[in-house]
Amino acid sequence: MKFSQRSRFAGNVIEEEDAFAADLVRSGKQIIKLNRGDPVAYFPTPKYIVDAYIRALKSSKTGYSFHAGVPELREAIALRHKKLYNLDVGAESVVVTQGVSEAIIFVNSMLVDTGNRAVISRPYYPLYLSGLQINGGAPVFADYRNGEIDVDLLRRRIGRTKGIKYMIFANPSNPTGSVMERKTLKEIVDLANDLNILIISDEIYDEILYNNSEFTSISEVSGGIPAVIFGGASKCFDATGFRIGYALIPGEDELSLEIKKTIADYAKMRLSSNTTAQYAFADAIKDEKNHRIAIRGMVNEISERINFAYDLIRESRRMDISERPRGAFYLFPKVDIKGMDFKNDRDMIRKLLVEEGVQITRGSGFGAQDNIRIVSLPPKDILELAIRKIDKFLDRHSR
Ligand SMILES: Cc1ncc(COP(=O)(O)O)c(C=O)c1O
């Protein structure tokens, strides 16, 4: 059977070696997994959220729910953005999805036809590119310089290209951990306004901030131009397995209203997202006291760990990192792959697994083939062991 052309874009680079790693584990090898950004692996979901889930279960919140999300959750999300960013929106501006992943898939399916273009910041979160390409779209890349999207360069790169569908970026960034300055966001808004480009700001890490970073939500600077904001339970509420995310569309202009309606139509196709988890997430957002305690504890610990790992990489002979991360929980150092005896970075990642039992993700999956992505959530002793192993391995393979 011949599968569709588009199906070759299905998949996820972050998990591409999981089956191979599982085989190694079956054959008795121990693997340190630093490929998946799952906080729950090291920070159990806070008890107050688990209790909320149990309460929802016990009160039989187990049926289908409204396709765009239960009112309690949509209201709680709108209120969250009011409290954090002084944004005045109602529940009808929120569509609840099965993770931000589903929101990314929805917006691409909704906006992109074959031959269309969209701007993707680079390095990118892998689903931004595959979500675009699976619908026949092609990227125009917005590269970062010193932790900020280089807006002048992007303007030149767009040139006379017409009809760009949207621009997407993660702020804070996965994989670099950069948090953009308000000034850059304003420049992005100006560009989007000039060229009529819809802004999609993935703010899923908006509370995972450290090293004196100040976060600005796009809604604080967008001045009413159409924008879509992504957020969810996975990272800031440490509940990846809930599979709850959301798209928030603050505008009341014609395009924004059309987006709200059409994302909701997409949501109808899969009936509803996890109902129990929606109620639990609504309670988790509303319980601000417990949330503050939980997020502070987790972020303090992540900050300790990632700064420790960053300093170790700074000392490394074979990895190079300039920008100290200020958000999310990844390190994205450069590696001189051309000066090593690997066929390519995928070959390097596989050999690292076999020889040292460390699983990380290749930079080419994020649009940066001279980099590697290291999830920096584990305790310091594990991070130290892994980084020393990676360094020793790279040293051994250097020409
Ligand atoms: C930037 C970014 N967006 C979206 C996602 C997907 O998150 P979700 O669990 O909500 O599907 C991730 C997951 O790592 C991410 O890093």
GROMACS .gro file of C-alpha atoms and ligand atoms in nm:
model
  415
    1MET     CA    1   0.000   0.000   0.000
    2LYS     CA    2   0.132   0.341  -0.095
    3PHE     CA    3   0.096   0.587   0.188
    4SER     CA    4   0.024   0.955   0.139
    5GLN     CA    5   0.315   1.184   0.055
    6ARG     CA    6   0.244   1.386   0.363
    7SER     CA    7   0.285   1.093   0.599
    8ARG     CA    8   0.662   1.109   0.559
    9PHE     CA    9   0.652   1.420   0.777
   10ALA     CA   10   0.492   1.231   1.067
   11GLY     CA   11   0.716   1.147   1.362
   12ASN     CA   12   0.920   1.322   1.626
   13VAL     CA   13   1.297   1.357   1.640
   14ILE     CA   14   1.289   1.371   2.021
   15GLU     CA   15   1.169   1.012   2.038
   16GLU     CA   16   1.339   0.872   1.729
   17GLU     CA   17   1.592   0.666   1.926
   18ASP     CA   18   1.349   0.545   2.194
   19ALA     CA   19   1.297   0.201   2.038
   20PHE     CA   20   1.670   0.160   1.987
   21ALA     CA   21   1.735   0.269   2.348
   22ALA     CA   22   1.469   0.025   2.473
   23ASP     CA   23   1.652  -0.258   2.292
   24LEU     CA   24   1.971  -0.157   2.467
   25VAL     CA   25   1.792  -0.160   2.802
   26ARG     CA   26   1.656  -0.510   2.729
   27SER     CA   27   2.007  -0.626   2.659
   28GLY     CA   28   2.109  -0.504   3.006
   29LYS     CA   29   2.245  -0.155   2.938
   30GLN     CA   30   2.162   0.137   3.165
   31ILE     CA   31   2.049   0.450   2.982
   32ILE     CA   32   2.039   0.807   3.110
   33LYS     CA   33   1.750   0.960   2.919
   34LEU     CA   34   1.796   1.328   2.849
   35ASN     CA   35   1.585   1.351   2.538
   36ARG     CA   36   1.232   1.419   2.653
   37GLY     CA   37   1.132   1.738   2.830
   38ASP     CA   38   0.902   1.572   3.079
   39PRO     CA   39   0.920   1.740   3.420
   40VAL     CA   40   0.706   1.467   3.577
   41ALA     CA   41   0.995   1.223   3.536
   42TYR     CA   42   1.183   1.417   3.807
   43PHE     CA   43   0.917   1.630   3.979
   44PRO     CA   44   0.600   1.433   4.054
   45THR     CA   45   0.284   1.627   3.970
   46PRO     CA   46   0.201   1.832   4.286
   47LYS     CA   47  -0.031   1.664   4.532
   48TYR     CA   48  -0.294   1.937   4.515
   49ILE     CA   49  -0.331   1.875   4.141
   50VAL     CA   50  -0.343   1.497   4.182
   51ASP     CA   51  -0.609   1.545   4.451
   52ALA     CA   52  -0.809   1.765   4.214
   53TYR     CA   53  -0.791   1.490   3.954
   54ILE     CA   54  -0.914   1.233   4.203
   55ARG     CA   55  -1.201   1.463   4.306
   56ALA     CA   56  -1.302   1.502   3.941
   57LEU     CA   57  -1.287   1.127   3.890
   58LYS     CA   58  -1.493   1.059   4.203
   59SER     CA   59  -1.761   1.299   4.088
   60SER     CA   60  -1.785   1.114   3.758
   61LYS     CA   61  -1.633   1.383   3.541
   62THR     CA   62  -1.549   1.109   3.298
   63GLY     CA   63  -1.774   1.167   3.000
   64TYR     CA   64  -1.724   1.366   2.684
   65SER     CA   65  -1.714   1.737   2.750
   66PHE     CA   66  -1.783   2.042   2.533
   67HIS     CA   67  -1.547   2.026   2.232
   68ALA     CA   68  -1.376   2.357   2.308
   69GLY     CA   69  -1.334   2.275   2.678
   70VAL     CA   70  -1.539   2.280   2.997
   71PRO     CA   71  -1.651   2.632   3.099
   72GLU     CA   72  -1.471   2.606   3.436
   73LEU     CA   73  -1.138   2.556   3.261
   74ARG     CA   74  -1.185   2.813   2.987
   75GLU     CA   75  -1.279   3.069   3.252
   76ALA     CA   76  -0.984   2.973   3.471
   77ILE     CA   77  -0.745   3.012   3.175
   78ALA     CA   78  -0.890   3.353   3.085
   79LEU     CA   79  -0.849   3.457   3.451
   80ARG     CA   80  -0.491   3.327   3.457
   81HIS     CA   81  -0.403   3.559   3.169
   82LYS     CA   82  -0.584   3.846   3.336
   83LYS     CA   83  -0.384   3.798   3.657
   84LEU     CA   84  -0.047   3.737   3.493
   85TYR     CA   85  -0.067   3.973   3.194
   86ASN     CA   86  -0.359   4.202   3.265
   87LEU     CA   87  -0.538   4.067   2.960
   88ASP     CA   88  -0.911   4.122   2.942
   89VAL     CA   89  -1.061   3.818   2.772
   90GLY     CA   90  -1.354   3.594   2.832
   91ALA     CA   91  -1.382   3.217   2.829
   92GLU     CA   92  -1.500   3.225   2.465
   93SER     CA   93  -1.148   3.331   2.360
   94VAL     CA   94  -1.005   2.999   2.479
   95VAL     CA   95  -1.011   2.663   2.303
   96VAL     CA   96  -0.887   2.370   2.511
   97THR     CA   97  -0.680   2.115   2.321
   98GLN     CA   98  -0.511   1.785   2.388
   99GLY     CA   99  -0.180   1.946   2.466
  100VAL     CA  100  -0.025   2.234   2.277
  101SER     CA  101   0.075   1.962   2.029
  102GLU     CA  102  -0.284   1.933   1.913
  103ALA     CA  103  -0.318   2.310   1.891
  104ILE     CA  104  -0.011   2.322   1.663
  105ILE     CA  105  -0.160   2.051   1.443
  106PHE     CA  106  -0.499   2.228   1.432
  107VAL     CA  107  -0.365   2.570   1.334
  108ASN     CA  108  -0.149   2.427   1.060
  109SER     CA  109  -0.428   2.219   0.915
  110MET     CA  110  -0.654   2.519   0.937
  111LEU     CA  111  -0.423   2.778   0.778
  112VAL     CA  112  -0.186   2.599   0.542
  113ASP     CA  113  -0.239   2.473   0.189
  114THR     CA  114   0.023   2.329  -0.044
  115GLY     CA  115   0.280   2.590  -0.140
  116ASN     CA  116   0.199   2.829   0.146
  117ARG     CA  117   0.472   2.983   0.356
  118ALA     CA  118   0.499   3.044   0.729
  119VAL     CA  119   0.774   3.194   0.942
  120ILE     CA  120   0.931   2.961   1.197
  121SER     CA  121   1.190   3.076   1.446
  122ARG     CA  122   1.510   2.874   1.430
  123PRO     CA  123   1.620   2.674   1.627
  124TYR     CA  124   1.258   2.559   1.641
  125TYR     CA  125   1.046   2.317   1.835
  126PRO     CA  126   1.033   2.022   1.589
  127LEU     CA  127   0.654   2.006   1.553
  128TYR     CA  128   0.647   2.361   1.416
  129LEU     CA  129   0.824   2.245   1.102
  130SER     CA  130   0.662   1.903   1.059
  131GLY     CA  131   0.318   2.049   1.135
  132LEU     CA  132   0.372   2.297   0.852
  133GLN     CA  133   0.527   2.053   0.606
  134ILE     CA  134   0.265   1.784   0.656
  135ASN     CA  135   0.016   2.031   0.507
  136GLY     CA  136   0.243   2.112   0.212
  137GLY     CA  137   0.377   2.436   0.357
  138ALA     CA  138   0.735   2.559   0.347
  139PRO     CA  139   0.922   2.763   0.608
  140VAL     CA  140   1.087   3.101   0.606
  141PHE     CA  141   1.324   3.087   0.901
  142ALA     CA  142   1.361   3.358   1.162
  143ASP     CA  143   1.704   3.307   1.313
  144TYR     CA  144   1.802   3.404   1.665
  145ARG     CA  145   2.097   3.627   1.744
  146ASN     CA  146   2.211   3.659   2.106
  147GLY     CA  147   1.890   3.508   2.233
  148GLU     CA  148   1.658   3.731   2.031
  149ILE     CA  149   1.490   3.680   1.696
  150ASP     CA  150   1.681   3.893   1.446
  151VAL     CA  151   1.386   4.090   1.312
  152ASP     CA  152   1.586   4.295   1.058
  153LEU     CA  153   1.728   3.979   0.906
  154LEU     CA  154   1.380   3.828   0.897
  155ARG     CA  155   1.242   4.133   0.719
  156ARG     CA  156   1.512   4.100   0.453
  157ARG     CA  157   1.453   3.728   0.422
  158ILE     CA  158   1.079   3.772   0.373
  159GLY     CA  159   1.156   4.029   0.105
  160ARG     CA  160   0.874   4.031  -0.144
  161THR     CA  161   0.724   3.699  -0.033
  162LYS     CA  162   0.352   3.754  -0.014
  163GLY     CA  163   0.078   3.576   0.172
  164ILE     CA  164   0.278   3.441   0.466
  165LYS     CA  165   0.028   3.256   0.678
  166TYR     CA  166   0.168   3.304   1.025
  167MET     CA  167   0.480   3.338   1.231
  168ILE     CA  168   0.545   3.099   1.520
  169PHE     CA  169   0.801   3.103   1.799
  170ALA     CA  170   0.840   2.960   2.148
  171ASN     CA  171   0.902   3.215   2.421
  172PRO     CA  172   1.072   3.098   2.646
  173SER     CA  173   1.243   2.891   2.382
  174ASN     CA  174   1.274   2.520   2.353
  175PRO     CA  175   1.559   2.437   2.276
  176THR     CA  176   1.773   2.742   2.361
  177GLY     CA  177   1.615   2.864   2.686
  178SER     CA  178   1.616   3.222   2.565
  179VAL     CA  179   1.346   3.462   2.677
  180MET     CA  180   1.284   3.748   2.440
  181GLU     CA  181   1.305   4.114   2.541
  182ARG     CA  182   0.995   4.327   2.521
  183LYS     CA  183   1.170   4.542   2.261
  184THR     CA  184   1.214   4.246   2.025
  185LEU     CA  185   0.854   4.140   2.071
  186LYS     CA  186   0.747   4.492   1.977
  187GLU     CA  187   0.960   4.471   1.663
  188ILE     CA  188   0.793   4.140   1.579
  189VAL     CA  189   0.452   4.299   1.627
  190ASP     CA  190   0.550   4.587   1.396
  191LEU     CA  191   0.668   4.344   1.130
  192ALA     CA  192   0.354   4.133   1.161
  193ASN     CA  193   0.144   4.447   1.137
  194ASP     CA  194   0.329   4.578   0.830
  195LEU     CA  195   0.312   4.249   0.644
  196ASN     CA  196  -0.022   4.123   0.771
  197ILE     CA  197   0.117   3.812   0.936
  198LEU     CA  198  -0.064   3.630   1.214
  199ILE     CA  199   0.152   3.587   1.527
  200ILE     CA  200   0.149   3.255   1.712
  201SER     CA  201   0.332   3.277   2.042
  202ASP     CA  202   0.393   2.946   2.216
  203GLU     CA  203   0.414   3.043   2.582
  204ILE     CA  204   0.397   2.695   2.728
  205TYR     CA  205   0.701   2.769   2.953
  206ASP     CA  206   0.580   3.113   3.067
  207GLU     CA  207   0.636   3.041   3.436
  208ILE     CA  208   0.958   2.839   3.402
  209LEU     CA  209   1.186   3.143   3.438
  210TYR     CA  210   1.515   3.198   3.624
  211ASN     CA  211   1.847   3.388   3.604
  212ASN     CA  212   1.662   3.721   3.642
  213SER     CA  213   1.461   3.680   3.327
  214GLU     CA  214   1.158   3.894   3.274
  215PHE     CA  215   0.890   3.745   3.059
  216THR     CA  216   0.658   3.945   2.837
  217SER     CA  217   0.355   3.778   2.688
  218ILE     CA  218   0.282   3.874   2.330
  219SER     CA  219  -0.060   3.993   2.449
  220GLU     CA  220   0.111   4.271   2.645
  221VAL     CA  221   0.262   4.427   2.333
  222SER     CA  222   0.044   4.313   2.044
  223GLY     CA  223  -0.174   4.625   2.060
  224GLY     CA  224  -0.478   4.442   1.936
  225ILE     CA  225  -0.333   4.282   1.622
  226PRO     CA  226  -0.441   3.919   1.569
  227ALA     CA  227  -0.242   3.670   1.775
  228VAL     CA  228  -0.275   3.318   1.903
  229ILE     CA  229  -0.117   3.223   2.236
  230PHE     CA  230  -0.047   2.866   2.339
  231GLY     CA  231  -0.024   2.743   2.696
  232GLY     CA  232  -0.111   2.435   2.896
  233ALA     CA  233  -0.084   2.201   3.188
  234SER     CA  234   0.227   2.015   3.074
  235LYS     CA  235   0.516   2.230   3.192
  236CYS     CA  236   0.406   2.504   3.433
  237PHE     CA  237   0.164   2.271   3.611
  238ASP     CA  238   0.393   1.972   3.580
  239ALA     CA  239   0.124   1.747   3.435
  240THR     CA  240   0.240   1.636   3.091
  241GLY     CA  241   0.025   1.324   3.096
  242PHE     CA  242  -0.297   1.520   3.139
  243ARG     CA  243  -0.261   1.613   2.771
  244ILE     CA  244  -0.424   1.949   2.820
  245GLY     CA  245  -0.320   2.262   2.637
  246TYR     CA  246  -0.500   2.562   2.501
  247ALA     CA  247  -0.509   2.823   2.229
  248LEU     CA  248  -0.602   3.169   2.351
  249ILE     CA  249  -0.706   3.423   2.088
  250PRO     CA  250  -0.747   3.762   2.254
  251GLY     CA  251  -0.864   3.969   1.954
  252GLU     CA  252  -1.219   4.058   1.857
  253ASP     CA  253  -1.129   4.152   1.498
  254GLU     CA  254  -1.267   3.955   1.206
  255LEU     CA  255  -0.966   3.728   1.165
  256SER     CA  256  -0.945   3.649   1.538
  257LEU     CA  257  -1.315   3.560   1.550
  258GLU     CA  258  -1.273   3.336   1.247
  259ILE     CA  259  -0.974   3.163   1.411
  260LYS     CA  260  -1.168   3.098   1.733
  261LYS     CA  261  -1.454   2.949   1.539
  262THR     CA  262  -1.240   2.733   1.314
  263ILE     CA  263  -1.013   2.595   1.588
  264ALA     CA  264  -1.332   2.504   1.774
  265ASP     CA  265  -1.458   2.328   1.457
  266TYR     CA  266  -1.136   2.126   1.456
  267ALA     CA  267  -1.194   2.043   1.822
  268LYS     CA  268  -1.537   1.905   1.731
  269MET     CA  269  -1.370   1.645   1.512
  270ARG     CA  270  -1.222   1.471   1.816
  271LEU     CA  271  -1.532   1.536   2.032
  272SER     CA  272  -1.356   1.650   2.349
  273SER     CA  273  -1.027   1.652   2.532
  274ASN     CA  274  -0.969   1.460   2.856
  275THR     CA  275  -1.261   1.574   3.073
  276THR     CA  276  -1.125   1.463   3.410
  277ALA     CA  277  -0.794   1.638   3.343
  278GLN     CA  278  -0.974   1.957   3.238
  279TYR     CA  279  -1.153   1.982   3.573
  280ALA     CA  280  -0.831   1.905   3.758
  281PHE     CA  281  -0.643   2.168   3.559
  282ALA     CA  282  -0.917   2.426   3.627
  283ASP     CA  283  -0.885   2.362   4.002
  284ALA     CA  284  -0.505   2.372   3.976
  285ILE     CA  285  -0.511   2.715   3.811
  286LYS     CA  286  -0.762   2.852   4.062
  287ASP     CA  287  -0.566   2.730   4.365
  288GLU     CA  288  -0.314   3.011   4.334
  289LYS     CA  289  -0.160   2.959   4.676
  290ASN     CA  290  -0.066   2.598   4.614
  291HIS     CA  291   0.038   2.675   4.259
  292ARG     CA  292   0.276   2.945   4.377
  293ILE     CA  293   0.439   2.707   4.624
  294ALA     CA  294   0.467   2.429   4.366
  295ILE     CA  295   0.599   2.638   4.078
  296ARG     CA  296   0.853   2.820   4.300
  297GLY     CA  297   0.988   2.493   4.435
  298MET     CA  298   1.018   2.336   4.093
  299VAL     CA  299   1.168   2.641   3.922
  300ASN     CA  300   1.425   2.694   4.201
  301GLU     CA  301   1.537   2.338   4.164
  302ILE     CA  302   1.545   2.353   3.781
  303SER     CA  303   1.745   2.675   3.802
  304GLU     CA  304   2.004   2.509   4.033
  305ARG     CA  305   2.033   2.210   3.808
  306ILE     CA  306   2.050   2.389   3.476
  307ASN     CA  307   2.303   2.646   3.599
  308PHE     CA  308   2.515   2.365   3.735
  309ALA     CA  309   2.498   2.179   3.402
  310TYR     CA  310   2.564   2.500   3.208
  311ASP     CA  311   2.881   2.565   3.413
  312LEU     CA  312   3.001   2.210   3.350
  313ILE     CA  313   2.948   2.251   2.976
  314ARG     CA  314   3.136   2.581   2.985
  315GLU     CA  315   3.434   2.387   3.119
  316SER     CA  316   3.397   2.114   2.860
  317ARG     CA  317   3.660   2.072   2.590
  318ARG     CA  318   3.422   1.957   2.321
  319MET     CA  319   3.097   2.146   2.380
  320ASP     CA  320   3.050   2.516   2.352
  321ILE     CA  321   2.765   2.722   2.489
  322SER     CA  322   2.741   3.098   2.504
  323GLU     CA  323   2.394   3.194   2.609
  324ARG     CA  324   2.299   3.103   2.967
  325PRO     CA  325   1.939   2.981   2.954
  326ARG     CA  326   1.677   3.195   3.125
  327GLY     CA  327   1.370   2.980   3.080
  328ALA     CA  328   1.238   2.627   3.003
  329PHE     CA  329   1.474   2.339   3.090
  330TYR     CA  330   1.709   2.262   2.803
  331LEU     CA  331   2.072   2.321   2.715
  332PHE     CA  332   2.165   2.346   2.349
  333PRO     CA  333   2.544   2.347   2.318
  334LYS     CA  334   2.741   2.350   1.996
  335VAL     CA  335   2.957   2.055   1.903
  336ASP     CA  336   3.221   2.053   1.628
  337ILE     CA  337   3.073   1.755   1.447
  338LYS     CA  338   3.272   1.818   1.130
  339GLY     CA  339   3.592   1.775   1.329
  340MET     CA  340   3.476   1.432   1.451
  341ASP     CA  341   3.448   1.091   1.289
  342PHE     CA  342   3.067   1.076   1.265
  343LYS     CA  343   2.868   1.046   0.944
  344ASN     CA  344   2.621   1.303   1.074
  345ASP     CA  345   2.460   1.405   1.400
  346ARG     CA  346   2.216   1.115   1.403
  347ASP     CA  347   2.514   0.878   1.382
  348MET     CA  348   2.668   1.065   1.676
  349ILE     CA  349   2.352   1.035   1.888
  350ARG     CA  350   2.329   0.658   1.823
  351LYS     CA  351   2.694   0.597   1.901
  352LEU     CA  352   2.661   0.800   2.221
  353LEU     CA  353   2.377   0.570   2.323
  354VAL     CA  354   2.570   0.254   2.251
  355GLU     CA  355   2.904   0.362   2.391
  356GLU     CA  356   2.802   0.572   2.691
  357GLY     CA  357   2.436   0.496   2.752
  358VAL     CA  358   2.326   0.860   2.725
  359GLN     CA  359   2.025   0.959   2.515
  360ILE     CA  360   2.003   1.318   2.392
  361THR     CA  361   1.848   1.478   2.081
  362ARG     CA  362   2.028   1.582   1.762
  363GLY     CA  363   2.030   1.949   1.681
  364SER     CA  364   1.931   1.898   1.317
  365GLY     CA  365   1.584   1.811   1.444
  366PHE     CA  366   1.564   2.172   1.569
  367GLY     CA  367   1.720   2.322   1.255
  368ALA     CA  368   2.072   2.346   1.403
  369GLN     CA  369   2.292   2.059   1.298
  370ASP     CA  370   2.597   2.164   1.499
  371ASN     CA  371   2.411   2.147   1.827
  372ILE     CA  372   2.278   1.887   2.068
  373ARG     CA  373   1.985   1.923   2.304
  374ILE     CA  374   2.026   1.810   2.663
  375VAL     CA  375   1.723   1.799   2.893
  376SER     CA  376   1.852   1.944   3.220
  377LEU     CA  377   1.584   1.827   3.463
  378PRO     CA  378   1.762   1.539   3.644
  379PRO     CA  379   1.945   1.585   3.976
  380LYS     CA  380   2.297   1.724   3.960
  381ASP     CA  381   2.476   1.392   4.007
  382ILE     CA  382   2.302   1.244   3.702
  383LEU     CA  383   2.361   1.557   3.496
  384GLU     CA  384   2.725   1.558   3.593
  385LEU     CA  385   2.771   1.193   3.506
  386ALA     CA  386   2.596   1.239   3.170
  387ILE     CA  387   2.786   1.554   3.075
  388ARG     CA  388   3.119   1.395   3.163
  389LYS     CA  389   3.026   1.092   2.954
  390ILE     CA  390   2.926   1.310   2.657
  391ASP     CA  391   3.248   1.508   2.681
  392LYS     CA  392   3.466   1.197   2.705
  393PHE     CA  393   3.280   1.046   2.409
  394LEU     CA  394   3.321   1.357   2.192
  395ASP     CA  395   3.686   1.376   2.283
  396ARG     CA  396   3.740   1.016   2.181
  397HIS     CA  397   3.579   1.077   1.841
  398SER     CA  398   3.760   1.400   1.762
  399ARG     CA  399   4.005   1.387   1.478
  400LIG     C1  400   0.771   2.471   2.284
  400LIG     C2  401   0.679   2.356   2.303
  400LIG     N1  402   0.555   2.361   2.253
  400LIG     C3  403   0.470   2.259   2.267
  400LIG     C4  404   0.506   2.142   2.332
  400LIG     C5  405   0.406   2.031   2.343
  400LIG     O1  406   0.346   2.034   2.467
  400LIG     P1  407   0.212   1.956   2.507
  400LIG     O2  408   0.254   1.859   2.613
  400LIG     O3  409   0.121   2.062   2.562
  400LIG     O4  410   0.158   1.891   2.386
  400LIG     C6  411   0.634   2.132   2.387
  400LIG     C7  412   0.676   2.008   2.453
  400LIG     O5  413   0.789   1.988   2.487
  400LIG     C8  414   0.722   2.242   2.372
  400LIG     O6  415   0.846   2.236   2.420
   0.00000   0.00000   0.00000
